[in-house]
Amino acid sequence: MFFQNHFKIIISSIILLFILLIIRYISIILIKKMGRKSGINEARIQLIQRYSTVTLFFIGLLFLSVIMGAKPEDLALVFSSVFAVIGIALFAIWSILSNITSGVIMFFSFPYKVGDKISIHDKDFPIEAVIEDIRAFQLHLRLDNGNLVTYPNNLILQKAVTLVQKDAITDGHDAV
């Protein structure tokens, strides 16, 4: 009896799940291919894949609610309430989100990769170091004296950066 009453909803939900899984599979392959072509390390590739999976999950929830019969005015009320709360929370943690967004932007368009020696032109604290790792929130930079500096992703996109030496790491040591 249950299946007879809800057959259309169940079939539509299964089709939606199948479509989302196909889109996820294709996006993961494209992200992996683009990352490897650009010489990006595996950890960053996996991070961007997680971001795309979470985005697809929320899109799937939106479509599933429509399939289940939610009215547009009900969805508008829920989304406006959720976005109001998220907006307040985002304002409170804008710096963290700025770094995450910068990390995603850097995945697709950052001209430097792990192992490159760069110079960051900052008036107060200029840095010349080798990129050791690029994470979701910050870059790990190794100075010539061996010190590790973490540099926020949002600042690296705001400062002028010069490539000093391509592939400066050889066998774990700087090639100077």
Tab-separated table of C-alpha atoms in Angstrom:
chain	number	residue	atom	x	y	z
A	1	MET	CA	0.000	0.000	0.000
A	2	PHE	CA	2.819	2.387	0.912
A	3	PHE	CA	4.672	1.739	-2.347
A	4	GLN	CA	1.520	2.236	-4.407
A	5	ASN	CA	0.840	5.632	-2.831
A	6	HIS	CA	4.440	6.850	-3.044
A	7	PHE	CA	5.698	5.047	-6.157
A	8	LYS	CA	6.256	8.258	-8.166
A	9	ILE	CA	8.171	9.924	-5.298
A	10	ILE	CA	10.355	6.852	-4.739
A	11	ILE	CA	11.201	6.493	-8.455
A	12	SER	CA	11.915	10.237	-8.765
A	13	SER	CA	14.181	10.098	-5.693
A	14	ILE	CA	16.102	7.124	-7.073
A	15	ILE	CA	16.539	8.887	-10.430
A	16	LEU	CA	17.745	12.040	-8.618
A	17	LEU	CA	20.235	9.987	-6.589
A	18	PHE	CA	21.502	8.286	-9.751
A	19	ILE	CA	21.922	11.627	-11.564
A	20	LEU	CA	23.749	13.179	-8.583
A	21	LEU	CA	26.090	10.185	-8.338
A	22	ILE	CA	26.925	10.494	-12.041
A	23	ILE	CA	27.555	14.249	-11.689
A	24	ARG	CA	29.724	13.603	-8.615
A	25	TYR	CA	31.721	10.933	-10.449
A	26	ILE	CA	32.291	13.211	-13.453
A	27	SER	CA	33.227	16.215	-11.295
A	28	ILE	CA	35.703	14.162	-9.251
A	29	ILE	CA	37.360	12.888	-12.428
A	30	LEU	CA	37.535	16.416	-13.896
A	31	ILE	CA	38.925	17.909	-10.674
A	32	LYS	CA	41.510	15.136	-10.413
A	33	LYS	CA	42.517	15.538	-14.064
A	34	MET	CA	42.756	19.333	-13.767
A	35	GLY	CA	44.733	19.077	-10.517
A	36	ARG	CA	47.236	16.573	-11.863
A	37	LYS	CA	47.650	18.548	-15.089
A	38	SER	CA	48.462	21.644	-13.016
A	39	GLY	CA	50.888	19.720	-10.769
A	40	ILE	CA	48.769	20.142	-7.633
A	41	ASN	CA	49.375	17.740	-4.759
A	42	GLU	CA	46.852	15.009	-3.958
A	43	ALA	CA	45.707	16.489	-0.623
A	44	ARG	CA	44.500	19.701	-2.302
A	45	ILE	CA	42.771	17.717	-5.028
A	46	GLN	CA	40.890	15.697	-2.416
A	47	LEU	CA	39.928	18.862	-0.535
A	48	ILE	CA	38.330	20.420	-3.626
A	49	GLN	CA	36.600	17.093	-4.348
A	50	ARG	CA	35.073	17.201	-0.842
A	51	TYR	CA	33.869	20.764	-1.422
A	52	SER	CA	32.162	19.745	-4.656
A	53	THR	CA	30.571	16.685	-2.989
A	54	VAL	CA	29.129	18.796	-0.170
A	55	THR	CA	27.762	21.301	-2.697
A	56	LEU	CA	26.111	18.489	-4.674
A	57	PHE	CA	24.653	17.099	-1.437
A	58	PHE	CA	22.925	20.398	-0.652
A	59	ILE	CA	21.662	20.718	-4.226
A	60	GLY	CA	20.314	17.171	-3.928
A	61	LEU	CA	18.493	18.065	-0.696
A	62	LEU	CA	16.880	21.028	-2.448
A	63	PHE	CA	15.643	18.886	-5.344
A	64	LEU	CA	14.549	16.101	-2.979
A	65	SER	CA	12.419	18.540	-1.002
A	66	VAL	CA	10.732	19.612	-4.253
A	67	ILE	CA	10.147	15.959	-5.169
A	68	MET	CA	8.633	15.318	-1.732
A	69	GLY	CA	6.118	18.091	-2.389
A	70	ALA	CA	7.500	21.141	-0.613
A	71	LYS	CA	5.876	24.340	-1.815
A	72	PRO	CA	8.067	27.175	-3.132
A	73	GLU	CA	6.820	29.540	-0.408
A	74	ASP	CA	7.758	26.985	2.267
A	75	LEU	CA	11.213	26.602	0.758
A	76	ALA	CA	11.583	30.378	0.575
A	77	LEU	CA	10.750	30.667	4.279
A	78	VAL	CA	13.218	27.936	5.237
A	79	PHE	CA	16.000	29.322	3.045
A	80	SER	CA	15.517	32.900	4.202
A	81	SER	CA	15.686	31.766	7.836
A	82	VAL	CA	18.705	29.574	7.224
A	83	PHE	CA	20.503	32.262	5.223
A	84	ALA	CA	19.807	34.831	7.936
A	85	VAL	CA	21.442	32.583	10.531
A	86	ILE	CA	24.274	31.666	8.161
A	87	GLY	CA	24.778	35.337	7.269
A	88	ILE	CA	25.253	36.245	10.918
A	89	ALA	CA	27.586	33.280	11.430
A	90	LEU	CA	29.539	34.080	8.268
A	91	PHE	CA	30.032	37.650	9.380
A	92	ALA	CA	31.426	36.324	12.655
A	93	ILE	CA	33.856	33.956	10.905
A	94	TRP	CA	34.502	35.848	7.672
A	95	SER	CA	38.273	35.395	7.957
A	96	ILE	CA	38.055	31.602	8.001
A	97	LEU	CA	35.667	31.542	5.063
A	98	SER	CA	37.833	34.028	3.214
A	99	ASN	CA	40.782	31.661	3.571
A	100	ILE	CA	38.738	28.653	2.417
A	101	THR	CA	37.421	30.570	-0.598
A	102	SER	CA	40.943	31.725	-1.390
A	103	GLY	CA	42.104	28.095	-1.166
A	104	VAL	CA	39.523	27.075	-3.773
A	105	ILE	CA	40.510	29.990	-6.034
A	106	MET	CA	44.179	29.060	-5.626
A	107	PHE	CA	43.398	25.479	-6.649
A	108	PHE	CA	42.221	26.640	-10.048
A	109	SER	CA	44.429	29.647	-10.740
A	110	PHE	CA	47.464	29.819	-8.434
A	111	PRO	CA	50.557	29.964	-10.687
A	112	TYR	CA	52.937	28.484	-8.096
A	113	LYS	CA	53.084	24.950	-6.737
A	114	VAL	CA	54.662	23.036	-3.889
A	115	GLY	CA	58.439	23.222	-4.170
A	116	ASP	CA	58.613	26.659	-5.796
A	117	LYS	CA	60.602	29.404	-4.088
A	118	ILE	CA	58.619	32.631	-3.944
A	119	SER	CA	59.050	36.137	-2.644
A	120	ILE	CA	56.040	37.831	-1.043
A	121	HIS	CA	56.270	41.611	-1.319
A	122	ASP	CA	54.848	42.751	1.999
A	123	LYS	CA	55.936	46.172	3.249
A	124	ASP	CA	55.928	45.140	6.912
A	125	PHE	CA	57.079	41.509	6.656
A	126	PRO	CA	58.634	40.511	3.315
A	127	ILE	CA	59.118	36.766	2.909
A	128	GLU	CA	61.289	34.708	0.596
A	129	ALA	CA	60.606	31.018	1.121
A	130	VAL	CA	59.866	27.670	-0.491
A	131	ILE	CA	56.228	26.542	-0.653
A	132	GLU	CA	56.158	23.368	1.417
A	133	ASP	CA	52.404	22.762	1.406
A	134	ILE	CA	49.197	24.463	0.287
A	135	ARG	CA	46.315	23.771	2.641
A	136	ALA	CA	42.680	24.828	2.930
A	137	PHE	CA	43.447	27.818	5.177
A	138	GLN	CA	47.117	28.651	4.668
A	139	LEU	CA	50.367	28.035	2.839
A	140	HIS	CA	53.283	26.448	4.647
A	141	LEU	CA	56.446	28.294	3.680
A	142	ARG	CA	59.956	27.126	4.614
A	143	LEU	CA	62.435	29.967	5.100
A	144	ASP	CA	66.131	29.629	4.218
A	145	ASN	CA	66.983	29.368	7.940
A	146	GLY	CA	64.652	26.346	8.273
A	147	ASN	CA	61.789	28.112	10.046
A	148	LEU	CA	58.248	27.268	8.997
A	149	VAL	CA	55.885	30.170	8.284
A	150	THR	CA	52.157	29.700	7.810
A	151	TYR	CA	50.748	32.365	5.513
A	152	PRO	CA	46.953	32.835	5.168
A	153	ASN	CA	45.501	32.044	1.743
A	154	ASN	CA	43.524	35.275	1.555
A	155	LEU	CA	46.698	37.345	2.073
A	156	ILE	CA	48.679	35.500	-0.599
A	157	LEU	CA	46.018	36.532	-3.124
A	158	GLN	CA	46.221	40.161	-1.970
A	159	LYS	CA	50.012	40.565	-2.065
A	160	ALA	CA	52.385	40.732	-4.977
A	161	VAL	CA	54.294	37.463	-5.325
A	162	THR	CA	57.397	36.790	-7.411
A	163	LEU	CA	58.682	33.379	-8.463
A	164	VAL	CA	62.313	33.217	-7.358
A	165	GLN	CA	63.058	29.619	-8.390
A	166	LYS	CA	60.927	26.880	-9.895
A	167	ASP	CA	61.199	23.475	-8.170
A	168	ALA	CA	63.535	24.747	-5.451
A	169	ILE	CA	63.264	21.571	-3.356
A	170	THR	CA	65.659	18.741	-4.199
A	171	ASP	CA	65.859	15.715	-1.857
A	172	GLY	CA	64.198	17.684	0.964
A	173	HIS	CA	66.753	20.538	0.856
A	174	ASP	CA	66.686	23.921	-0.820
A	175	ALA	CA	68.678	24.150	-4.008
A	176	VAL	CA	70.411	27.499	-3.758
